[in-house]
Amino acid sequence: MSEGFLHPDLANFALVGDVGCGKTALTLALLQSDEEVLKTQAVVFHPSHVVDTPGEFVNRPAYYGALLSTIAEIDTIVYLQPANSRAFSLPPGLLHVYPNKRVVGVVSKTDLPDADTAAACRVMAEHNIPPPYFLTSTKTGEGVDRLRSFLIGLQTPDSNIGANDKHAELADVGENGF
Ligand SMILES: Nc1nc2c(ncn2[C@@H]2O[C@H](COP(=O)(O)OP(=O)(O)OP(=O)(O)O)[C@@H](O)[C@H]2O)c(=O)[nH]1
Ligand SMILES: [Mg+2]
């Protein structure tokens, strides 16, 4: 498997979000993998603790336990909010169970004709996911390189300070105005 070796520092994050929000497509784009995007039936562990979760983990309470145990040892949650949706899909309480995890907010599918990226960013802000937010489309490639660079930057040696401190530090480099 070649993926992961291209970006050895692209590590230690889990993509989380509703069914069909684009987690697998974004994971493969970040890894520059040409694997086919298929419905995720079970957690997929890529090299370096890059974890693609099934959307059922957030929209079916029966799977919350599986989600919690899957992300237990992972530092960063990459949460996807589709650009055409105002439904927030992280399970309530998740961020209380793991208050020290870093959460990176991503707007996915910005290419859709009914995309409203401002509304998607607002949904995340209203649910305590701090900016910067990354606007991405795996169809056009928008934002993928920028998100990859950001995630790689989290793995640099001085990123071991508390997740919240790091987030505050990075919030200034906002990728957009929200
Ligand atoms: N237009 C558009 N379609 C996308 C984008 N990203 C993903 N899709 C499509 O949306 C559908 C779902 O994408 P997936 O990556 O499988 O979504 P997922 O979040 O992994 O879904 P589950 O595995 O079911 O949780 C697929 O048909 C993708 O081709 C995008 O940026 N733009
Ligand atoms: Mg998937």
PDB file of C-alpha atoms and ligand atoms in Angstrom:
ATOM      1  CA  MET A   1       0.000   0.000   0.000  1.00  0.00           C
ATOM      2  CA  SER A   2       1.622   3.258  -1.033  1.00  0.00           C
ATOM      3  CA  GLU A   3      -0.772   5.634   0.675  1.00  0.00           C
ATOM      4  CA  GLY A   4       0.523   7.144   3.884  1.00  0.00           C
ATOM      5  CA  PHE A   5       4.135   6.937   2.750  1.00  0.00           C
ATOM      6  CA  LEU A   6       3.675  10.009   0.617  1.00  0.00           C
ATOM      7  CA  HIS A   7       2.760  11.998   3.704  1.00  0.00           C
ATOM      8  CA  PRO A   8       4.286  10.325   6.747  1.00  0.00           C
ATOM      9  CA  ASP A   9       3.228  13.264   8.926  1.00  0.00           C
ATOM     10  CA  LEU A  10      -0.388  13.063   7.842  1.00  0.00           C
ATOM     11  CA  ALA A  11      -1.349  11.159  10.935  1.00  0.00           C
ATOM     12  CA  ASN A  12      -3.479  10.750  13.977  1.00  0.00           C
ATOM     13  CA  PHE A  13      -6.897  12.006  12.943  1.00  0.00           C
ATOM     14  CA  ALA A  14     -10.349  10.511  12.460  1.00  0.00           C
ATOM     15  CA  LEU A  15     -12.934  11.756   9.968  1.00  0.00           C
ATOM     16  CA  VAL A  16     -16.396  11.913  11.454  1.00  0.00           C
ATOM     17  CA  GLY A  17     -19.740  13.035  10.074  1.00  0.00           C
ATOM     18  CA  ASP A  18     -23.081  11.932   8.698  1.00  0.00           C
ATOM     19  CA  VAL A  19     -23.639   9.196   6.130  1.00  0.00           C
ATOM     20  CA  GLY A  20     -22.612  10.432   2.700  1.00  0.00           C
ATOM     21  CA  CYS A  21     -21.024  13.700   3.855  1.00  0.00           C
ATOM     22  CA  GLY A  22     -17.831  12.837   1.984  1.00  0.00           C
ATOM     23  CA  LYS A  23     -15.477  11.374   4.611  1.00  0.00           C
ATOM     24  CA  THR A  24     -14.119   8.577   2.444  1.00  0.00           C
ATOM     25  CA  ALA A  25     -13.702  10.796  -0.611  1.00  0.00           C
ATOM     26  CA  LEU A  26     -11.842  13.375   1.493  1.00  0.00           C
ATOM     27  CA  THR A  27      -9.689  10.753   3.237  1.00  0.00           C
ATOM     28  CA  LEU A  28      -8.583   9.358  -0.107  1.00  0.00           C
ATOM     29  CA  ALA A  29      -7.982  12.852  -1.514  1.00  0.00           C
ATOM     30  CA  LEU A  30      -5.847  13.780   1.501  1.00  0.00           C
ATOM     31  CA  LEU A  31      -3.875  10.559   1.109  1.00  0.00           C
ATOM     32  CA  GLN A  32      -3.702  11.048  -2.661  1.00  0.00           C
ATOM     33  CA  SER A  33      -4.997   7.533  -3.041  1.00  0.00           C
ATOM     34  CA  ASP A  34      -6.776   6.389  -6.175  1.00  0.00           C
ATOM     35  CA  GLU A  35      -8.851   3.818  -4.324  1.00  0.00           C
ATOM     36  CA  GLU A  36     -12.510   3.816  -5.279  1.00  0.00           C
ATOM     37  CA  VAL A  37     -14.905   5.684  -2.959  1.00  0.00           C
ATOM     38  CA  LEU A  38     -17.246   3.053  -1.581  1.00  0.00           C
ATOM     39  CA  LYS A  39     -19.791   3.152   1.221  1.00  0.00           C
ATOM     40  CA  THR A  40     -17.902   2.641   4.468  1.00  0.00           C
ATOM     41  CA  GLN A  41     -19.270  -0.417   6.245  1.00  0.00           C
ATOM     42  CA  ALA A  42     -16.819  -0.505   9.140  1.00  0.00           C
ATOM     43  CA  VAL A  43     -13.998   1.630  10.461  1.00  0.00           C
ATOM     44  CA  VAL A  44     -11.084   1.855   8.028  1.00  0.00           C
ATOM     45  CA  PHE A  45      -7.652   2.329   9.583  1.00  0.00           C
ATOM     46  CA  HIS A  46      -5.191   3.782   7.107  1.00  0.00           C
ATOM     47  CA  PRO A  47      -1.489   3.910   7.998  1.00  0.00           C
ATOM     48  CA  SER A  48      -0.378   6.399  10.680  1.00  0.00           C
ATOM     49  CA  HIS A  49      -3.696   6.353  12.499  1.00  0.00           C
ATOM     50  CA  VAL A  50      -5.713   8.022   9.777  1.00  0.00           C
ATOM     51  CA  VAL A  51      -9.206   6.720  10.490  1.00  0.00           C
ATOM     52  CA  ASP A  52     -12.272   6.806   8.234  1.00  0.00           C
ATOM     53  CA  THR A  53     -15.462   6.113  10.171  1.00  0.00           C
ATOM     54  CA  PRO A  54     -18.891   5.058   8.848  1.00  0.00           C
ATOM     55  CA  GLY A  55     -21.572   7.752   9.041  1.00  0.00           C
ATOM     56  CA  GLU A  56     -23.704   5.398  11.106  1.00  0.00           C
ATOM     57  CA  PHE A  57     -21.316   6.061  13.989  1.00  0.00           C
ATOM     58  CA  VAL A  58     -22.867   9.504  14.420  1.00  0.00           C
ATOM     59  CA  ASN A  59     -26.428   9.007  13.269  1.00  0.00           C
ATOM     60  CA  ARG A  60     -27.226   5.798  15.128  1.00  0.00           C
ATOM     61  CA  PRO A  61     -26.987   6.027  18.897  1.00  0.00           C
ATOM     62  CA  ALA A  62     -26.351   2.286  19.073  1.00  0.00           C
ATOM     63  CA  TYR A  63     -22.952   2.997  17.529  1.00  0.00           C
ATOM     64  CA  TYR A  64     -21.916   5.864  19.800  1.00  0.00           C
ATOM     65  CA  GLY A  65     -19.907   3.444  21.939  1.00  0.00           C
ATOM     66  CA  ALA A  66     -18.067   2.216  18.866  1.00  0.00           C
ATOM     67  CA  LEU A  67     -17.323   5.806  17.885  1.00  0.00           C
ATOM     68  CA  LEU A  68     -16.030   6.643  21.346  1.00  0.00           C
ATOM     69  CA  SER A  69     -13.713   3.650  21.460  1.00  0.00           C
ATOM     70  CA  THR A  70     -12.518   4.193  17.886  1.00  0.00           C
ATOM     71  CA  ILE A  71     -11.402   7.742  18.550  1.00  0.00           C
ATOM     72  CA  ALA A  72     -10.140   7.172  22.100  1.00  0.00           C
ATOM     73  CA  GLU A  73      -6.471   7.172  21.117  1.00  0.00           C
ATOM     74  CA  ILE A  74      -6.753   9.644  18.250  1.00  0.00           C
ATOM     75  CA  ASP A  75      -5.803  13.269  18.922  1.00  0.00           C
ATOM     76  CA  THR A  76      -7.820  15.063  16.242  1.00  0.00           C
ATOM     77  CA  ILE A  77     -11.405  14.744  15.045  1.00  0.00           C
ATOM     78  CA  VAL A  78     -12.003  16.076  11.543  1.00  0.00           C
ATOM     79  CA  TYR A  79     -15.709  16.865  11.483  1.00  0.00           C
ATOM     80  CA  LEU A  80     -17.408  17.249   8.089  1.00  0.00           C
ATOM     81  CA  GLN A  81     -20.406  19.525   7.633  1.00  0.00           C
ATOM     82  CA  PRO A  82     -21.813  19.218   4.092  1.00  0.00           C
ATOM     83  CA  ALA A  83     -22.114  22.619   2.431  1.00  0.00           C
ATOM     84  CA  ASN A  84     -25.769  21.951   1.641  1.00  0.00           C
ATOM     85  CA  SER A  85     -26.812  20.832   5.114  1.00  0.00           C
ATOM     86  CA  ARG A  86     -27.668  22.619   8.319  1.00  0.00           C
ATOM     87  CA  ALA A  87     -28.040  19.416  10.294  1.00  0.00           C
ATOM     88  CA  PHE A  88     -25.241  19.072  12.821  1.00  0.00           C
ATOM     89  CA  SER A  89     -24.296  15.457  13.213  1.00  0.00           C
ATOM     90  CA  LEU A  90     -21.788  15.032  16.014  1.00  0.00           C
ATOM     91  CA  PRO A  91     -23.479  13.135  18.843  1.00  0.00           C
ATOM     92  CA  PRO A  92     -24.429  15.429  21.711  1.00  0.00           C
ATOM     93  CA  GLY A  93     -21.983  15.066  24.552  1.00  0.00           C
ATOM     94  CA  LEU A  94     -19.130  13.699  22.469  1.00  0.00           C
ATOM     95  CA  LEU A  95     -16.991  16.744  23.083  1.00  0.00           C
ATOM     96  CA  HIS A  96     -17.721  16.500  26.790  1.00  0.00           C
ATOM     97  CA  VAL A  97     -16.526  12.912  26.918  1.00  0.00           C
ATOM     98  CA  TYR A  98     -13.295  13.982  25.219  1.00  0.00           C
ATOM     99  CA  PRO A  99     -12.893  17.667  26.062  1.00  0.00           C
ATOM    100  CA  ASN A 100      -9.226  17.749  25.107  1.00  0.00           C
ATOM    101  CA  LYS A 101      -9.491  16.460  21.593  1.00  0.00           C
ATOM    102  CA  ARG A 102      -8.801  18.908  18.849  1.00  0.00           C
ATOM    103  CA  VAL A 103     -11.755  19.271  16.456  1.00  0.00           C
ATOM    104  CA  VAL A 104     -11.101  20.555  12.958  1.00  0.00           C
ATOM    105  CA  GLY A 105     -14.217  21.826  11.192  1.00  0.00           C
ATOM    106  CA  VAL A 106     -14.504  21.087   7.492  1.00  0.00           C
ATOM    107  CA  VAL A 107     -17.243  22.155   5.082  1.00  0.00           C
ATOM    108  CA  SER A 108     -17.478  19.406   2.463  1.00  0.00           C
ATOM    109  CA  LYS A 109     -18.971  19.388  -1.041  1.00  0.00           C
ATOM    110  CA  THR A 110     -18.608  23.131  -1.617  1.00  0.00           C
ATOM    111  CA  ASP A 111     -19.118  22.503  -5.353  1.00  0.00           C
ATOM    112  CA  LEU A 112     -22.786  21.549  -4.952  1.00  0.00           C
ATOM    113  CA  PRO A 113     -25.253  23.941  -6.581  1.00  0.00           C
ATOM    114  CA  ASP A 114     -27.140  24.369  -3.315  1.00  0.00           C
ATOM    115  CA  ALA A 115     -23.993  24.888  -1.243  1.00  0.00           C
ATOM    116  CA  ASP A 116     -24.232  27.535   1.458  1.00  0.00           C
ATOM    117  CA  THR A 117     -20.807  27.531   3.056  1.00  0.00           C
ATOM    118  CA  ALA A 118     -21.586  30.449   5.354  1.00  0.00           C
ATOM    119  CA  ALA A 119     -24.538  28.565   6.823  1.00  0.00           C
ATOM    120  CA  ALA A 120     -22.441  25.410   7.224  1.00  0.00           C
ATOM    121  CA  CYS A 121     -19.769  27.381   9.101  1.00  0.00           C
ATOM    122  CA  ARG A 122     -22.426  28.913  11.326  1.00  0.00           C
ATOM    123  CA  VAL A 123     -23.770  25.463  12.210  1.00  0.00           C
ATOM    124  CA  MET A 124     -20.322  24.449  13.402  1.00  0.00           C
ATOM    125  CA  ALA A 125     -19.800  27.673  15.342  1.00  0.00           C
ATOM    126  CA  GLU A 126     -23.165  27.213  17.041  1.00  0.00           C
ATOM    127  CA  HIS A 127     -22.037  23.770  18.170  1.00  0.00           C
ATOM    128  CA  ASN A 128     -18.790  24.944  19.687  1.00  0.00           C
ATOM    129  CA  ILE A 129     -16.453  23.896  16.909  1.00  0.00           C
ATOM    130  CA  PRO A 130     -13.959  26.735  16.693  1.00  0.00           C
ATOM    131  CA  PRO A 131     -12.624  28.240  13.461  1.00  0.00           C
ATOM    132  CA  PRO A 132     -10.685  28.117  11.230  1.00  0.00           C
ATOM    133  CA  TYR A 133     -13.026  26.132   9.002  1.00  0.00           C
ATOM    134  CA  PHE A 134     -11.750  24.450   5.858  1.00  0.00           C
ATOM    135  CA  LEU A 135     -13.886  24.671   2.730  1.00  0.00           C
ATOM    136  CA  THR A 136     -13.359  21.572   0.605  1.00  0.00           C
ATOM    137  CA  SER A 137     -14.572  19.793  -2.470  1.00  0.00           C
ATOM    138  CA  THR A 138     -13.136  16.515  -3.630  1.00  0.00           C
ATOM    139  CA  LYS A 139     -14.826  17.114  -6.967  1.00  0.00           C
ATOM    140  CA  THR A 140     -12.921  20.324  -7.738  1.00  0.00           C
ATOM    141  CA  GLY A 141     -10.052  19.745  -5.297  1.00  0.00           C
ATOM    142  CA  GLU A 142     -10.794  23.003  -3.487  1.00  0.00           C
ATOM    143  CA  GLY A 143      -9.181  23.226  -0.070  1.00  0.00           C
ATOM    144  CA  VAL A 144      -7.744  19.709   0.016  1.00  0.00           C
ATOM    145  CA  ASP A 145      -4.080  20.764  -0.120  1.00  0.00           C
ATOM    146  CA  ARG A 146      -4.662  23.437   2.499  1.00  0.00           C
ATOM    147  CA  LEU A 147      -6.361  20.987   4.859  1.00  0.00           C
ATOM    148  CA  ARG A 148      -3.571  18.441   4.312  1.00  0.00           C
ATOM    149  CA  SER A 149      -0.930  21.035   5.159  1.00  0.00           C
ATOM    150  CA  PHE A 150      -2.810  22.047   8.267  1.00  0.00           C
ATOM    151  CA  LEU A 151      -3.139  18.442   9.462  1.00  0.00           C
ATOM    152  CA  ILE A 152       0.541  17.774   8.775  1.00  0.00           C
ATOM    153  CA  GLY A 153       1.373  20.914  10.749  1.00  0.00           C
ATOM    154  CA  LEU A 154      -0.383  19.450  13.772  1.00  0.00           C
ATOM    155  CA  GLN A 155       2.217  16.669  13.856  1.00  0.00           C
ATOM    156  CA  THR A 156       5.229  18.928  14.187  1.00  0.00           C
ATOM    157  CA  PRO A 157       7.110  18.458  17.469  1.00  0.00           C
ATOM    158  CA  ASP A 158       5.788  21.597  19.154  1.00  0.00           C
ATOM    159  CA  SER A 159       2.189  20.529  18.527  1.00  0.00           C
ATOM    160  CA  ASN A 160       2.233  18.370  21.654  1.00  0.00           C
ATOM    161  CA  ILE A 161       0.978  21.216  23.775  1.00  0.00           C
ATOM    162  CA  GLY A 162      -2.667  20.996  24.814  1.00  0.00           C
ATOM    163  CA  ALA A 163      -5.063  20.669  21.932  1.00  0.00           C
ATOM    164  CA  ASN A 164      -7.042  23.678  23.019  1.00  0.00           C
ATOM    165  CA  ASP A 165      -3.944  25.860  23.287  1.00  0.00           C
ATOM    166  CA  LYS A 166      -2.902  24.804  19.837  1.00  0.00           C
ATOM    167  CA  HIS A 167      -6.282  25.570  18.443  1.00  0.00           C
ATOM    168  CA  ALA A 168      -6.286  29.021  19.960  1.00  0.00           C
ATOM    169  CA  GLU A 169      -2.879  29.628  18.492  1.00  0.00           C
ATOM    170  CA  LEU A 170      -3.976  28.543  15.038  1.00  0.00           C
ATOM    171  CA  ALA A 171      -7.326  30.276  15.104  1.00  0.00           C
ATOM    172  CA  ASP A 172      -5.624  33.486  14.031  1.00  0.00           C
ATOM    173  CA  VAL A 173      -4.628  32.097  10.670  1.00  0.00           C
ATOM    174  CA  GLY A 174      -8.337  31.795   9.756  1.00  0.00           C
ATOM    175  CA  GLU A 175      -9.031  30.266   6.403  1.00  0.00           C
ATOM    176  CA  ASN A 176     -12.161  32.311   6.002  1.00  0.00           C
ATOM    177  CA  GLY A 177     -14.079  35.028   7.742  1.00  0.00           C
ATOM    178  CA  PHE A 178     -16.309  32.965  10.030  1.00  0.00           C
TER     179      PHE A 178
HETATM  180  N1  LIG B   1     -20.301  16.842  -5.499  1.00  0.00           N
HETATM  181  C1  LIG B   1     -19.537  16.260  -4.583  1.00  0.00           C
HETATM  182  N2  LIG B   1     -19.766  14.982  -4.252  1.00  0.00           N
HETATM  183  C2  LIG B   1     -18.979  14.431  -3.307  1.00  0.00           C
HETATM  184  C3  LIG B   1     -17.918  15.131  -2.671  1.00  0.00           C
HETATM  185  N3  LIG B   1     -17.335  14.308  -1.770  1.00  0.00           N
HETATM  186  C4  LIG B   1     -17.995  13.148  -1.854  1.00  0.00           C
HETATM  187  N4  LIG B   1     -18.978  13.201  -2.767  1.00  0.00           N
HETATM  188  C5  LIG B   1     -19.905  12.134  -3.157  1.00  0.00           C
HETATM  189  O1  LIG B   1     -20.800  11.893  -2.074  1.00  0.00           O
HETATM  190  C6  LIG B   1     -21.062  10.498  -1.960  1.00  0.00           C
HETATM  191  C7  LIG B   1     -20.686  10.026  -0.571  1.00  0.00           C
HETATM  192  O2  LIG B   1     -19.285  10.211  -0.400  1.00  0.00           O
HETATM  193  P1  LIG B   1     -18.461   9.338   0.630  1.00  0.00           P
HETATM  194  O3  LIG B   1     -17.071   9.837   0.645  1.00  0.00           O
HETATM  195  O4  LIG B   1     -18.665   7.885   0.376  1.00  0.00           O
HETATM  196  O5  LIG B   1     -19.218   9.734   1.980  1.00  0.00           O
HETATM  197  P2  LIG B   1     -18.957   9.133   3.433  1.00  0.00           P
HETATM  198  O6  LIG B   1     -19.069  10.265   4.367  1.00  0.00           O
HETATM  199  O7  LIG B   1     -17.693   8.361   3.459  1.00  0.00           O
HETATM  200  O8  LIG B   1     -20.213   8.173   3.623  1.00  0.00           O
HETATM  201  P3  LIG B   1     -20.349   6.904   4.621  1.00  0.00           P
HETATM  202  O9  LIG B   1     -19.167   6.025   4.398  1.00  0.00           O
HETATM  203  O10 LIG B   1     -21.638   6.263   4.197  1.00  0.00           O
HETATM  204  O11 LIG B   1     -20.448   7.425   6.004  1.00  0.00           O
HETATM  205  C8  LIG B   1     -20.243   9.818  -3.057  1.00  0.00           C
HETATM  206  O12 LIG B   1     -21.089   9.612  -4.169  1.00  0.00           O
HETATM  207  C9  LIG B   1     -19.165  10.820  -3.388  1.00  0.00           C
HETATM  208  O13 LIG B   1     -18.711  10.721  -4.712  1.00  0.00           O
HETATM  209  C10 LIG B   1     -17.696  16.487  -3.072  1.00  0.00           C
HETATM  210  O14 LIG B   1     -16.787  17.207  -2.595  1.00  0.00           O
HETATM  211  N5  LIG B   1     -18.534  16.993  -4.029  1.00  0.00           N
HETATM  212 MG    MG B   2     -17.276   6.466   3.887  1.00  0.00          MG
END
